[in-house]
mmCIF file of C-alpha atoms and ligand atoms in Angstrom:
data_model
loop_
_atom_site.group_PDB
_atom_site.id
_atom_site.type_symbol
_atom_site.label_atom_id
_atom_site.label_comp_id
_atom_site.label_asym_id
_atom_site.label_seq_id
_atom_site.Cartn_x
_atom_site.Cartn_y
_atom_site.Cartn_z
ATOM 1 C CA MET A 11 58.926 191.375 10.795
ATOM 2 C CA HIS A 12 62.513 190.026 11.230
ATOM 3 C CA GLY A 13 62.248 189.364 8.113
ATOM 4 C CA ALA A 14 61.698 192.560 6.321
ATOM 5 C CA ILE A 15 64.317 193.902 8.412
ATOM 6 C CA ALA A 16 66.727 191.474 6.982
ATOM 7 C CA ALA A 17 66.144 191.958 3.872
ATOM 8 C CA THR A 18 66.465 195.799 4.211
ATOM 9 C CA ALA A 19 69.444 195.272 5.402
ATOM 10 C CA LEU A 20 70.464 192.802 2.248
ATOM 11 C CA LEU A 21 69.341 195.912 0.145
ATOM 12 C CA GLY A 22 70.683 198.641 1.831
ATOM 13 C CA PHE A 23 73.763 196.805 1.541
ATOM 14 C CA SER A 24 73.741 195.907 -1.837
ATOM 15 C CA ALA A 25 72.513 199.640 -3.045
ATOM 16 C CA LEU A 26 76.053 200.569 -1.491
ATOM 17 C CA VAL A 27 78.615 197.432 -2.934
ATOM 18 C CA SER A 28 80.116 199.673 -5.683
ATOM 19 C CA ALA A 29 82.659 196.725 -6.225
ATOM 20 C CA VAL A 30 83.185 192.933 -6.629
ATOM 21 C CA PRO A 31 85.063 191.790 -3.352
ATOM 22 C CA THR A 32 88.192 191.217 -3.716
ATOM 23 C CA PRO A 33 89.991 187.810 -1.896
ATOM 24 C CA TRP A 34 91.884 188.357 0.704
ATOM 25 C CA GLY A 35 95.294 187.876 -0.509
ATOM 26 C CA SER A 36 95.031 190.393 -2.951
ATOM 27 C CA ASN A 37 94.295 193.279 -0.694
ATOM 28 C CA PRO A 38 97.399 196.093 -0.215
ATOM 29 C CA PRO A 39 98.493 197.313 2.637
ATOM 30 C CA ILE A 40 96.587 200.749 3.014
ATOM 31 C CA GLN A 41 99.829 204.270 2.987
ATOM 32 C CA GLY A 42 99.582 205.887 6.370
ATOM 33 C CA GLN A 43 96.698 204.025 7.661
ATOM 34 C CA GLN A 44 96.920 204.457 11.923
ATOM 35 C CA ALA A 45 97.576 200.860 13.535
ATOM 36 C CA PHE A 46 94.990 200.393 16.071
ATOM 37 C CA LYS A 47 96.294 200.058 19.694
ATOM 38 C CA PHE A 48 94.996 198.370 22.540
ATOM 39 C CA PRO A 49 93.723 198.609 25.280
ATOM 40 C CA LEU A 50 90.102 199.409 24.914
ATOM 41 C CA SER A 51 88.352 201.817 26.517
ATOM 42 C CA ASN A 52 87.086 199.162 29.344
ATOM 43 C CA GLY A 53 91.107 197.932 29.807
ATOM 44 C CA PHE A 54 90.682 194.811 27.957
ATOM 45 C CA PRO A 55 92.661 193.098 27.091
ATOM 46 C CA ASN A 56 93.620 193.189 31.085
ATOM 47 C CA ILE A 57 90.252 192.262 32.474
ATOM 48 C CA SER A 58 89.924 190.267 36.307
ATOM 49 C CA VAL A 59 87.837 187.558 36.111
ATOM 50 C CA PRO A 60 85.243 188.700 37.953
ATOM 51 C CA SER A 61 85.050 192.498 37.694
ATOM 52 C CA GLY A 62 82.665 194.960 36.856
ATOM 53 C CA ALA A 63 84.098 195.352 33.521
ATOM 54 C CA LEU A 64 83.898 191.909 32.744
ATOM 55 C CA THR A 65 79.810 192.270 33.138
ATOM 56 C CA GLN A 66 79.823 194.883 30.731
ATOM 57 C CA ILE A 67 80.893 192.664 27.900
ATOM 58 C CA GLU A 68 79.481 189.649 29.189
ATOM 59 C CA ARG A 69 75.961 191.813 29.081
ATOM 60 C CA GLN A 70 77.114 193.110 25.030
ATOM 61 C CA ALA A 71 78.238 190.111 24.008
ATOM 62 C CA HIS A 72 74.256 188.013 25.331
ATOM 63 C CA GLY A 73 76.247 185.640 27.434
ATOM 64 C CA SER A 74 79.228 184.698 29.676
ATOM 65 C CA ILE A 75 82.322 183.765 29.390
ATOM 66 C CA PRO A 76 82.369 179.460 30.763
ATOM 67 C CA ASN A 77 81.925 179.695 34.677
ATOM 68 C CA SER A 78 83.173 175.746 35.196
ATOM 69 C CA ALA A 79 86.273 175.311 36.240
ATOM 70 C CA LEU A 80 89.459 175.811 34.045
ATOM 71 C CA PRO A 81 91.365 171.701 33.042
ATOM 72 C CA THR A 82 94.973 172.351 35.051
ATOM 73 C CA ASN A 83 96.133 169.369 32.921
ATOM 74 C CA VAL A 84 96.188 171.136 29.994
ATOM 75 C CA SER A 85 98.688 169.383 27.149
ATOM 76 C CA ALA A 86 101.978 171.438 26.035
ATOM 77 C CA SER A 87 100.955 171.142 22.279
ATOM 78 C CA ALA A 88 97.255 171.999 23.202
ATOM 79 C CA LEU A 89 98.288 175.499 25.722
ATOM 80 C CA ASN A 90 100.072 176.197 22.003
ATOM 81 C CA SER A 91 97.274 175.565 19.712
ATOM 82 C CA PHE A 92 95.451 178.120 23.015
ATOM 83 C CA ARG A 93 98.439 180.840 22.051
ATOM 84 C CA LEU A 94 97.842 180.887 18.752
ATOM 85 C CA ILE A 95 93.658 181.448 19.522
ATOM 86 C CA ALA A 96 93.756 184.107 21.885
ATOM 87 C CA PHE A 97 96.804 185.887 19.092
ATOM 88 C CA ASN A 98 93.809 185.563 16.773
ATOM 89 C CA GLU A 99 91.089 186.236 18.719
ATOM 90 C CA ILE A 100 92.935 189.544 20.189
ATOM 91 C CA PHE A 101 93.465 190.469 16.028
ATOM 92 C CA GLU A 102 89.923 189.623 16.020
ATOM 93 C CA VAL A 103 88.730 192.560 19.056
ATOM 94 C CA ALA A 104 90.778 195.250 17.267
ATOM 95 C CA TYR A 105 89.767 194.224 13.613
ATOM 96 C CA PHE A 106 85.559 194.337 14.842
ATOM 97 C CA THR A 107 86.483 197.517 17.384
ATOM 98 C CA SER A 108 87.844 199.358 14.321
ATOM 99 C CA LEU A 109 84.592 198.030 12.069
ATOM 100 C CA LEU A 110 81.906 199.063 15.132
ATOM 101 C CA ASN A 111 83.512 202.750 15.048
ATOM 102 C CA ASN A 112 84.033 203.092 11.530
ATOM 103 C CA VAL A 113 79.769 202.648 11.196
ATOM 104 C CA THR A 114 79.151 204.461 14.360
ATOM 105 C CA SER A 115 80.944 207.943 13.447
ATOM 106 C CA ARG A 116 79.718 206.751 10.340
ATOM 107 C CA VAL A 117 83.528 207.055 8.072
ATOM 108 C CA ASP A 118 83.453 207.708 4.565
ATOM 109 C CA GLY A 119 83.136 204.618 2.890
ATOM 110 C CA TYR A 120 81.375 202.738 6.091
ATOM 111 C CA GLU A 121 77.663 204.807 5.901
ATOM 112 C CA ILE A 122 74.623 202.795 5.532
ATOM 113 C CA GLY A 123 72.320 204.465 4.329
ATOM 114 C CA HIS A 124 68.913 203.298 5.119
ATOM 115 C CA ALA A 125 68.806 203.116 8.486
ATOM 116 C CA ALA A 126 66.505 200.154 9.816
ATOM 117 C CA ALA A 127 69.686 197.551 7.833
ATOM 118 C CA ARG A 128 72.346 200.859 9.679
ATOM 119 C CA GLN A 129 70.104 199.333 12.794
ATOM 120 C CA VAL A 130 70.503 195.542 11.706
ATOM 121 C CA VAL A 131 74.409 196.135 11.275
ATOM 122 C CA LEU A 132 75.162 197.609 14.520
ATOM 123 C CA ASN A 133 73.103 195.395 16.083
ATOM 124 C CA ALA A 134 75.612 192.205 14.582
ATOM 125 C CA LEU A 135 79.115 194.196 14.810
ATOM 126 C CA THR A 136 78.077 195.265 18.803
ATOM 127 C CA ALA A 137 77.628 191.581 19.853
ATOM 128 C CA VAL A 138 80.154 190.447 18.185
ATOM 129 C CA GLN A 139 82.970 192.843 19.128
ATOM 130 C CA ALA A 140 82.446 192.215 22.752
ATOM 131 C CA GLN A 141 82.166 188.311 22.343
ATOM 132 C CA GLU A 142 85.641 188.136 20.741
ATOM 133 C CA GLU A 143 86.858 190.239 23.547
ATOM 134 C CA LEU A 144 85.723 187.122 25.513
ATOM 135 C CA HIS A 145 86.649 184.935 23.498
ATOM 136 C CA ALA A 146 90.772 186.725 23.916
ATOM 137 C CA LEU A 147 89.889 186.742 27.756
ATOM 138 C CA SER A 148 88.860 182.675 28.194
ATOM 139 C CA ALA A 149 92.029 181.359 26.321
ATOM 140 C CA ASN A 150 94.103 183.833 28.131
ATOM 141 C CA ALA A 151 92.361 182.453 31.173
ATOM 142 C CA LEU A 152 93.202 178.536 30.280
ATOM 143 C CA LEU A 153 96.498 179.623 29.479
ATOM 144 C CA ALA A 154 96.464 181.469 33.584
ATOM 145 C CA ALA A 155 95.071 178.832 34.803
ATOM 146 C CA ASN A 156 98.032 176.652 33.568
ATOM 147 C CA ASP A 157 101.115 178.645 34.231
ATOM 148 C CA VAL A 158 101.483 180.012 31.110
ATOM 149 C CA ALA A 159 102.649 184.202 30.243
ATOM 150 C CA PRO A 160 98.371 185.548 28.250
ATOM 151 C CA ILE A 161 99.039 185.914 24.692
ATOM 152 C CA GLN A 162 99.656 190.205 25.294
ATOM 153 C CA PRO A 163 98.102 192.024 21.799
ATOM 154 C CA CYS A 164 100.052 193.244 18.797
ATOM 155 C CA GLU A 165 99.618 196.404 16.575
ATOM 156 C CA TYR A 166 97.604 196.066 14.110
ATOM 157 C CA VAL A 167 97.189 197.569 11.013
ATOM 158 C CA PHE A 168 93.455 196.424 8.503
ATOM 159 C CA PRO A 169 94.030 196.136 4.228
ATOM 160 C CA VAL A 170 90.239 197.752 3.955
ATOM 161 C CA ASP A 171 89.059 200.880 4.187
ATOM 162 C CA CYS A 172 85.045 200.497 3.282
ATOM 163 C CA PHE A 173 82.724 198.419 4.447
ATOM 164 C CA GLU A 174 81.734 195.721 2.045
ATOM 165 C CA GLU A 175 85.915 195.010 1.906
ATOM 166 C CA ALA A 176 85.376 194.615 5.181
ATOM 167 C CA ILE A 177 82.534 192.464 5.599
ATOM 168 C CA ALA A 178 84.122 190.418 2.364
ATOM 169 C CA LEU A 179 87.906 190.274 4.743
ATOM 170 C CA ALA A 180 86.085 189.406 7.971
ATOM 171 C CA SER A 181 84.367 186.460 6.170
ATOM 172 C CA THR A 182 87.922 184.385 4.526
ATOM 173 C CA PHE A 183 89.650 185.585 8.078
ATOM 174 C CA THR A 184 86.802 183.952 9.758
ATOM 175 C CA ASP A 185 86.808 180.910 6.517
ATOM 176 C CA VAL A 186 90.818 180.267 7.843
ATOM 177 C CA VAL A 187 90.288 180.822 11.648
ATOM 178 C CA LEU A 188 87.283 177.283 11.681
ATOM 179 C CA GLY A 189 89.538 175.298 9.485
ATOM 180 C CA THR A 190 92.368 176.565 12.051
ATOM 181 C CA LEU A 191 90.273 175.182 14.990
ATOM 182 C CA ALA A 192 88.464 172.084 13.374
ATOM 183 C CA ASP A 193 92.278 170.961 13.332
ATOM 184 C CA ALA A 194 92.918 172.419 16.631
ATOM 185 C CA GLN A 195 89.856 170.394 17.762
ATOM 186 C CA PHE A 196 91.786 167.042 15.685
ATOM 187 C CA ASN A 197 94.663 168.018 17.489
ATOM 188 C CA LEU A 198 92.956 167.941 21.236
ATOM 189 C CA GLY A 199 91.764 164.220 20.315
ATOM 190 C CA ILE A 200 94.989 163.133 20.374
ATOM 191 C CA THR A 201 96.579 165.035 22.873
ATOM 192 C CA ARG A 202 93.523 163.657 24.788
ATOM 193 C CA ASP A 203 92.766 167.598 26.236
ATOM 194 C CA THR A 204 88.881 165.998 26.064
ATOM 195 C CA GLU A 205 87.463 168.286 28.623
ATOM 196 C CA LEU A 206 88.455 171.418 25.842
ATOM 197 C CA ILE A 207 87.209 170.043 22.229
ATOM 198 C CA SER A 208 83.100 171.111 22.924
ATOM 199 C CA LEU A 209 84.894 174.240 24.476
ATOM 200 C CA ILE A 210 86.041 174.089 20.461
ATOM 201 C CA GLY A 211 83.326 173.258 18.897
ATOM 202 C CA SER A 212 80.948 176.100 20.349
ATOM 203 C CA VAL A 213 83.489 178.447 18.955
ATOM 204 C CA ILE A 214 83.116 177.396 15.628
ATOM 205 C CA GLY A 215 79.775 177.186 15.560
ATOM 206 C CA GLN A 216 79.178 180.792 16.792
ATOM 207 C CA GLU A 217 81.862 181.511 14.612
ATOM 208 C CA GLY A 218 79.582 180.255 11.835
ATOM 209 C CA GLU A 219 76.949 181.441 12.525
ATOM 210 C CA GLN A 220 78.703 184.935 11.914
ATOM 211 C CA ASN A 221 80.495 183.929 9.046
ATOM 212 C CA GLY A 222 76.511 183.197 7.844
ATOM 213 C CA TYR A 223 75.698 186.110 8.050
ATOM 214 C CA TYR A 224 78.790 188.092 6.553
ATOM 215 C CA ARG A 225 78.306 185.848 3.389
ATOM 216 C CA ALA A 226 74.365 186.869 3.273
ATOM 217 C CA LEU A 227 75.543 189.973 3.401
ATOM 218 C CA GLN A 228 77.981 189.861 0.469
ATOM 219 C CA ASN A 229 74.361 188.299 -1.576
ATOM 220 C CA LYS A 230 76.606 184.379 -1.382
ATOM 221 C CA ILE A 231 74.102 182.574 0.615
ATOM 222 C CA PRO A 232 74.992 181.902 4.198
ATOM 223 C CA SER A 233 76.833 178.330 3.770
ATOM 224 C CA ALA A 234 79.851 177.518 1.511
ATOM 225 C CA LEU A 235 80.109 174.173 1.603
ATOM 226 C CA PRO A 236 78.977 170.289 2.598
ATOM 227 C CA PHE A 237 81.985 169.977 4.745
ATOM 228 C CA LEU A 238 84.146 173.111 5.277
ATOM 229 C CA THR A 239 87.874 174.138 4.425
ATOM 230 C CA THR A 240 90.383 172.603 6.904
ATOM 231 C CA ALA A 241 93.719 174.168 7.754
ATOM 232 C CA ALA A 242 96.623 173.959 10.024
ATOM 233 C CA GLY A 243 97.806 176.388 12.559
ATOM 234 C CA PRO A 244 101.103 177.572 10.570
ATOM 235 C CA PHE A 245 98.888 178.768 8.161
ATOM 236 C CA ALA A 246 95.921 181.400 9.822
ATOM 237 C CA PHE A 247 99.335 181.908 12.675
ATOM 238 C CA SER A 248 101.363 183.418 9.050
ATOM 239 C CA ALA A 249 98.016 184.722 7.137
ATOM 240 C CA LEU A 250 97.953 186.980 10.614
ATOM 241 C CA ASN A 251 101.097 188.286 10.519
ATOM 242 C CA GLN A 252 101.450 188.825 6.760
ATOM 243 C CA LEU A 253 98.557 191.176 6.537
ATOM 244 C CA PHE A 254 97.800 192.500 10.207
ATOM 245 C CA VAL A 255 100.250 192.913 12.294
ATOM 246 C CA VAL A 256 102.443 195.921 12.673
ATOM 247 C CA PRO A 257 106.376 193.948 12.324
ATOM 248 C CA GLY A 258 108.132 194.697 15.840
ATOM 249 C CA SER A 259 104.483 195.056 18.138
ATOM 250 C CA CYS A 260 103.807 192.307 19.618
ATOM 251 C CA PRO A 261 105.591 192.149 23.410
ATOM 252 C CA ASN A 262 105.019 188.092 23.486
ATOM 253 C CA VAL A 263 104.223 186.216 19.230
ATOM 254 C CA ASN A 264 107.640 184.572 20.513
ATOM 255 C CA THR A 265 105.959 182.660 22.973
ATOM 256 C CA ILE A 266 103.949 181.233 20.129
ATOM 257 C CA GLY A 267 105.412 178.005 18.032
ATOM 258 C CA LEU A 268 104.893 178.269 14.916
ATOM 259 C CA PRO A 269 106.896 179.497 11.852
ATOM 260 C CA ILE A 270 105.972 182.208 9.764
ATOM 261 C CA PHE A 271 105.827 181.320 6.248
ATOM 262 C CA GLY A 272 106.768 183.744 3.490
ATOM 263 C CA ALA A 273 104.749 185.559 1.428
ATOM 264 C CA LEU A 274 102.589 184.260 -1.664
ATOM 265 C CA THR A 275 100.615 186.343 -3.443
ATOM 266 C CA VAL A 276 97.368 185.318 -5.674
ATOM 267 C CA VAL A 277 97.986 187.683 -8.764
ATOM 268 C CA THR A 278 94.904 186.992 -10.981
ATOM 269 C CA GLN A 279 91.582 188.472 -9.446
ATOM 270 C CA ASP A 280 88.252 188.044 -9.555
ATOM 271 C CA ILE A 281 88.847 183.837 -9.719
ATOM 272 C CA GLN A 282 85.563 181.849 -10.799
ATOM 273 C CA LEU A 283 84.591 178.488 -10.418
ATOM 274 C CA LYS A 284 86.259 177.084 -13.349
ATOM 275 C CA ASP A 285 89.536 175.025 -14.746
ATOM 276 C CA GLN A 286 91.497 177.410 -15.075
ATOM 277 C CA THR A 287 95.755 178.062 -14.662
ATOM 278 C CA LEU A 288 96.688 180.851 -11.667
ATOM 279 C CA THR A 289 99.374 183.511 -11.458
ATOM 280 C CA PHE A 290 100.960 183.986 -7.871
ATOM 281 C CA SER A 291 104.450 186.063 -6.986
ATOM 282 C CA ILE A 292 106.363 185.098 -4.397
ATOM 283 C CA PRO A 293 109.774 187.076 -3.173
ATOM 284 C CA ALA A 294 112.319 188.281 -5.349
ATOM 285 C CA ASN A 295 115.492 186.115 -4.416
ATOM 286 C CA ALA A 296 113.392 182.912 -4.069
ATOM 287 C CA SER A 297 114.793 180.196 -5.725
ATOM 288 C CA THR A 298 111.964 177.400 -7.463
ATOM 289 C CA ASP A 299 114.181 174.472 -7.946
ATOM 290 C CA GLY A 300 111.597 171.094 -6.754
ATOM 291 C CA LEU A 301 108.927 173.857 -5.760
ATOM 292 C CA SER A 302 105.348 172.672 -5.692
ATOM 293 C CA LEU A 303 102.204 174.457 -5.695
ATOM 294 C CA VAL A 304 100.032 172.323 -3.075
ATOM 295 C CA TYR A 305 95.741 173.842 -3.066
ATOM 296 C CA ILE A 306 94.141 172.843 0.111
ATOM 297 C CA ASN A 307 89.831 172.317 0.071
ATOM 298 C CA GLN A 308 86.746 171.337 2.603
ATOM 299 C CA GLN A 309 88.175 167.660 3.988
ATOM 300 C CA ASN A 310 89.973 166.452 0.523
ATOM 301 C CA VAL A 311 93.343 165.447 0.514
ATOM 302 C CA PRO A 312 95.209 168.289 -0.978
ATOM 303 C CA VAL A 313 95.324 169.105 -4.611
ATOM 304 C CA VAL A 314 99.034 169.352 -5.752
ATOM 305 C CA GLU A 315 100.386 170.913 -9.137
ATOM 306 C CA PRO A 316 103.501 172.246 -10.614
ATOM 307 C CA LEU A 317 104.904 175.563 -11.034
ATOM 308 C CA GLN A 318 104.520 176.631 -15.004
ATOM 309 C CA ASN A 319 105.697 179.598 -16.457
ATOM 310 C CA VAL A 320 108.728 180.413 -14.087
ATOM 311 C CA ASN A 321 109.552 184.792 -14.350
ATOM 312 C CA ALA A 322 111.903 185.970 -11.819
ATOM 313 C CA ASP A 323 112.857 189.758 -12.040
ATOM 314 C CA SER A 324 113.589 192.399 -9.692
ATOM 315 C CA ALA A 325 110.383 192.527 -8.487
ATOM 316 C CA GLY A 326 109.830 189.189 -7.534
ATOM 317 C CA VAL A 327 109.433 185.625 -9.220
ATOM 318 C CA THR A 328 105.929 185.059 -10.170
ATOM 319 C CA PHE A 329 104.819 181.692 -12.005
ATOM 320 C CA GLN A 330 101.341 179.798 -12.690
ATOM 321 C CA ALA A 331 99.955 176.860 -11.586
ATOM 322 C CA SER A 332 96.460 175.080 -13.083
ATOM 323 C CA PHE A 333 93.618 175.389 -10.785
ATOM 324 C CA PRO A 334 91.005 173.028 -11.566
ATOM 325 C CA ALA A 335 88.420 174.593 -10.163
ATOM 326 C CA TYR A 336 85.376 172.750 -11.261
ATOM 327 C CA THR A 337 86.637 169.780 -12.009
ATOM 328 C CA ASP A 338 88.267 169.394 -7.829
ATOM 329 C CA PHE A 339 84.650 170.944 -7.015
ATOM 330 C CA LEU A 340 86.953 173.854 -5.304
ATOM 331 C CA GLU A 341 84.302 176.376 -3.612
ATOM 332 C CA GLY A 342 84.943 178.588 -0.843
ATOM 333 C CA LEU A 343 88.375 178.879 0.970
ATOM 334 C CA THR A 344 90.836 177.111 -0.597
ATOM 335 C CA ILE A 345 94.184 177.598 0.867
ATOM 336 C CA ALA A 346 97.222 177.410 -1.334
ATOM 337 C CA ALA A 347 100.631 177.127 -0.473
ATOM 338 C CA VAL A 348 104.183 176.788 -2.378
ATOM 339 C CA THR A 349 105.678 173.479 -1.202
ATOM 340 C CA LYS A 350 109.347 172.308 -1.237
ATOM 341 C CA SER A 351 107.899 168.634 -2.026
ATOM 342 C CA ALA A 352 105.405 167.449 -4.232
ATOM 343 C CA GLY A 353 104.079 165.461 -1.601
ATOM 344 C CA PRO A 354 101.720 163.359 -1.697
ATOM 345 C CA PHE A 355 100.019 164.822 1.437
ATOM 346 C CA ALA A 356 97.403 163.328 3.589
ATOM 347 C CA SER A 357 96.376 166.359 4.653
ATOM 348 C CA ALA A 358 96.216 170.196 6.280
ATOM 349 C CA ASP A 359 98.771 169.393 8.378
ATOM 350 C CA ALA A 360 101.389 167.639 6.352
ATOM 351 C CA VAL A 361 101.256 169.920 4.043
ATOM 352 C CA ALA A 362 101.633 172.632 6.437
ATOM 353 C CA ALA A 363 105.015 170.615 7.511
ATOM 354 C CA ALA A 364 106.440 171.151 4.241
ATOM 355 C CA THR A 365 105.225 174.832 3.449
ATOM 356 C CA LEU A 366 108.084 177.904 2.471
ATOM 357 C CA PHE A 367 105.071 180.432 0.851
ATOM 358 C CA GLY A 368 101.409 180.711 1.829
ATOM 359 C CA PRO A 369 98.615 180.672 2.327
ATOM 360 C CA GLY A 370 97.502 182.001 -1.011
ATOM 361 C CA LEU A 371 93.936 182.803 0.023
ATOM 362 C CA ILE A 372 91.228 182.122 -2.280
ATOM 363 C CA GLU A 373 87.251 182.525 -2.638
ATOM 364 C CA ILE A 374 84.904 181.845 -4.899
ATOM 365 C CA ASN A 375 81.184 182.207 -4.316
HETATM 366 C C1 NAG B 401 98.602 195.119 30.731
HETATM 367 O O1 NAG B 401 98.875 194.441 31.736
HETATM 368 C C2 NAG B 401 100.426 193.880 31.828
HETATM 369 C C3 NAG B 401 100.822 193.793 33.082
HETATM 370 O O2 NAG B 401 100.337 194.495 33.949
HETATM 371 C C4 NAG B 401 101.096 195.092 31.014
HETATM 372 O O3 NAG B 401 102.618 194.480 30.730
HETATM 373 C C5 NAG B 401 100.263 195.970 29.924
HETATM 374 O O4 NAG B 401 100.867 196.453 29.568
HETATM 375 C C6 NAG B 401 98.696 196.267 29.694
HETATM 376 N N1 NAG B 401 98.407 195.547 28.390
HETATM 377 C C7 NAG B 401 97.639 196.850 28.377
HETATM 378 C C8 NAG B 401 97.317 196.627 26.416
HETATM 379 O O5 NAG B 401 97.319 197.452 28.755
HETATM 380 C C1 NAG B 402 87.957 201.882 9.812
HETATM 381 O O1 NAG B 402 88.520 202.423 8.345
HETATM 382 C C2 NAG B 402 89.825 203.891 7.934
HETATM 383 C C3 NAG B 402 89.898 204.465 7.543
HETATM 384 O O2 NAG B 402 89.667 204.555 7.113
HETATM 385 C C4 NAG B 402 90.171 202.016 6.841
HETATM 386 O O3 NAG B 402 91.831 202.916 7.847
HETATM 387 C C5 NAG B 402 90.578 201.091 8.715
HETATM 388 O O4 NAG B 402 91.061 200.051 8.167
HETATM 389 C C6 NAG B 402 89.056 200.565 8.827
HETATM 390 N N1 NAG B 402 88.235 199.178 9.466
HETATM 391 C C7 NAG B 402 88.171 198.077 9.295
HETATM 392 C C8 NAG B 402 88.058 196.857 10.690
HETATM 393 O O5 NAG B 402 88.060 198.107 8.537
HETATM 394 C C1 NAG B 403 93.059 165.864 32.249
HETATM 395 O O1 NAG B 403 92.216 165.341 33.141
HETATM 396 C C2 NAG B 403 90.670 164.843 32.890
HETATM 397 C C3 NAG B 403 90.389 164.182 34.145
HETATM 398 O O2 NAG B 403 90.743 163.515 35.024
HETATM 399 C C4 NAG B 403 91.328 163.913 31.537
HETATM 400 O O3 NAG B 403 89.797 163.972 31.478
HETATM 401 C C5 NAG B 403 92.030 164.338 30.734
HETATM 402 O O4 NAG B 403 92.359 163.544 29.478
HETATM 403 C C6 NAG B 403 93.184 165.267 30.990
HETATM 404 N N1 NAG B 403 94.296 165.911 29.922
HETATM 405 C C7 NAG B 403 94.691 165.350 29.860
HETATM 406 C C8 NAG B 403 96.033 165.990 28.692
HETATM 407 O O5 NAG B 403 95.659 164.343 29.959
HETATM 408 C C1 NAG B 404 115.836 186.997 -0.421
HETATM 409 O O1 NAG B 404 115.215 189.145 1.070
HETATM 410 C C2 NAG B 404 114.883 189.276 1.811
HETATM 411 C C3 NAG B 404 113.988 191.065 2.181
HETATM 412 O O2 NAG B 404 114.153 191.024 -0.225
HETATM 413 C C4 NAG B 404 115.937 189.185 2.596
HETATM 414 O O3 NAG B 404 115.217 189.439 3.998
HETATM 415 C C5 NAG B 404 116.466 187.216 2.807
HETATM 416 O O4 NAG B 404 117.233 187.562 4.140
HETATM 417 C C6 NAG B 404 116.847 187.182 1.377
HETATM 418 N N1 NAG B 404 116.968 185.928 0.908
HETATM 419 C C7 NAG B 404 118.422 184.750 1.395
HETATM 420 C C8 NAG B 404 118.409 183.558 0.485
HETATM 421 O O5 NAG B 404 119.041 186.062 0.002
#
């Protein structure tokens, strides 16, 4: 019975798909789109713990915010990780609230014809929307318990206007988040914030379950890679700001001690699994002297490539770089970055420390 419902969910979606989903970096902003603004109708993000509003979110989320005492000896570095986590989770609440509203009210491009398939999607998004609220509230509660100002919401825009693009984009930003949370765990180990490591682990698994569903909806295999692509805080923070945040709309984004890189656009579309040359662009006045292009994929040593065929005009600087996708097994998420040195780089953190432009987000299969 459940198998039958899942199958109709996929059929309903496939029937709707009209275009191959494009990677995140190639989604242009939609002109004239109304920005998403908080608070939600339940008061989120200003929800007291405990309160009736919180209990309602927990019922919708199929579970509760952790009820054990929050550690009050959290390191400064971990607090900054949790500022970024709150910043990201609040964005995710905005995104899934908008997506759930669009499907619920059958907005043009978000209609799912098959009634049972539509209900499966609504059930999933209803839970996810509340689960993301709890992720955000728990990150902000940890900040508050350590006398740090909770992260406040920005206004957001979403560069998608149909269901299949929205799911493809959700899958890509979830991939970035998964890699970033693993990097946060690594740093929690260094700073001995041990009691937070399993908490983050529980969220990594949770977001991985979500992503298996978003991938299955796109008729992809649920698990992209044997070892997921690692990321780093500055890449996630830059991507969120470059793609979704209305500039100047964040009350306390300045408390997050992370850089926002220049934009790196992946110009090549529909990238397949083969060794090839890709085209990228960076802003018009950028100098390319001494720069390299670096790819981060899975748990492997970052791949460094020289810039080729650099071409600067008033619209921007374009260049090319080899992308050894087949030889180097670059499936799933690859994070591209333009760095000020040729490395070699031992880790995603080392790449981020040398990055000027990025991330460019490439998804294969
Ligand atoms: C949440 O409450 C704080 C403190 O009262 C207030 O400054 C902020 O504007 C509120 N946020 C929203 C989105 O309502
Ligand atoms: C919801 O629909 C509006 C109108 O088409 C669109 O601008 C917005 O990006 C959609 N939100 C999501 C998350 O897909
Ligand atoms: C906080 O205290 C707990 C319990 O004593 C300890 O395990 C943990 O390492 C401490 N965290 C930091 C960052 O010192
Ligand atoms: C490059 O251009 C951007 C906007 O087009 C501007 O903000 C920035 O200051 C410029 N940088 C240099 C080095 O001229």
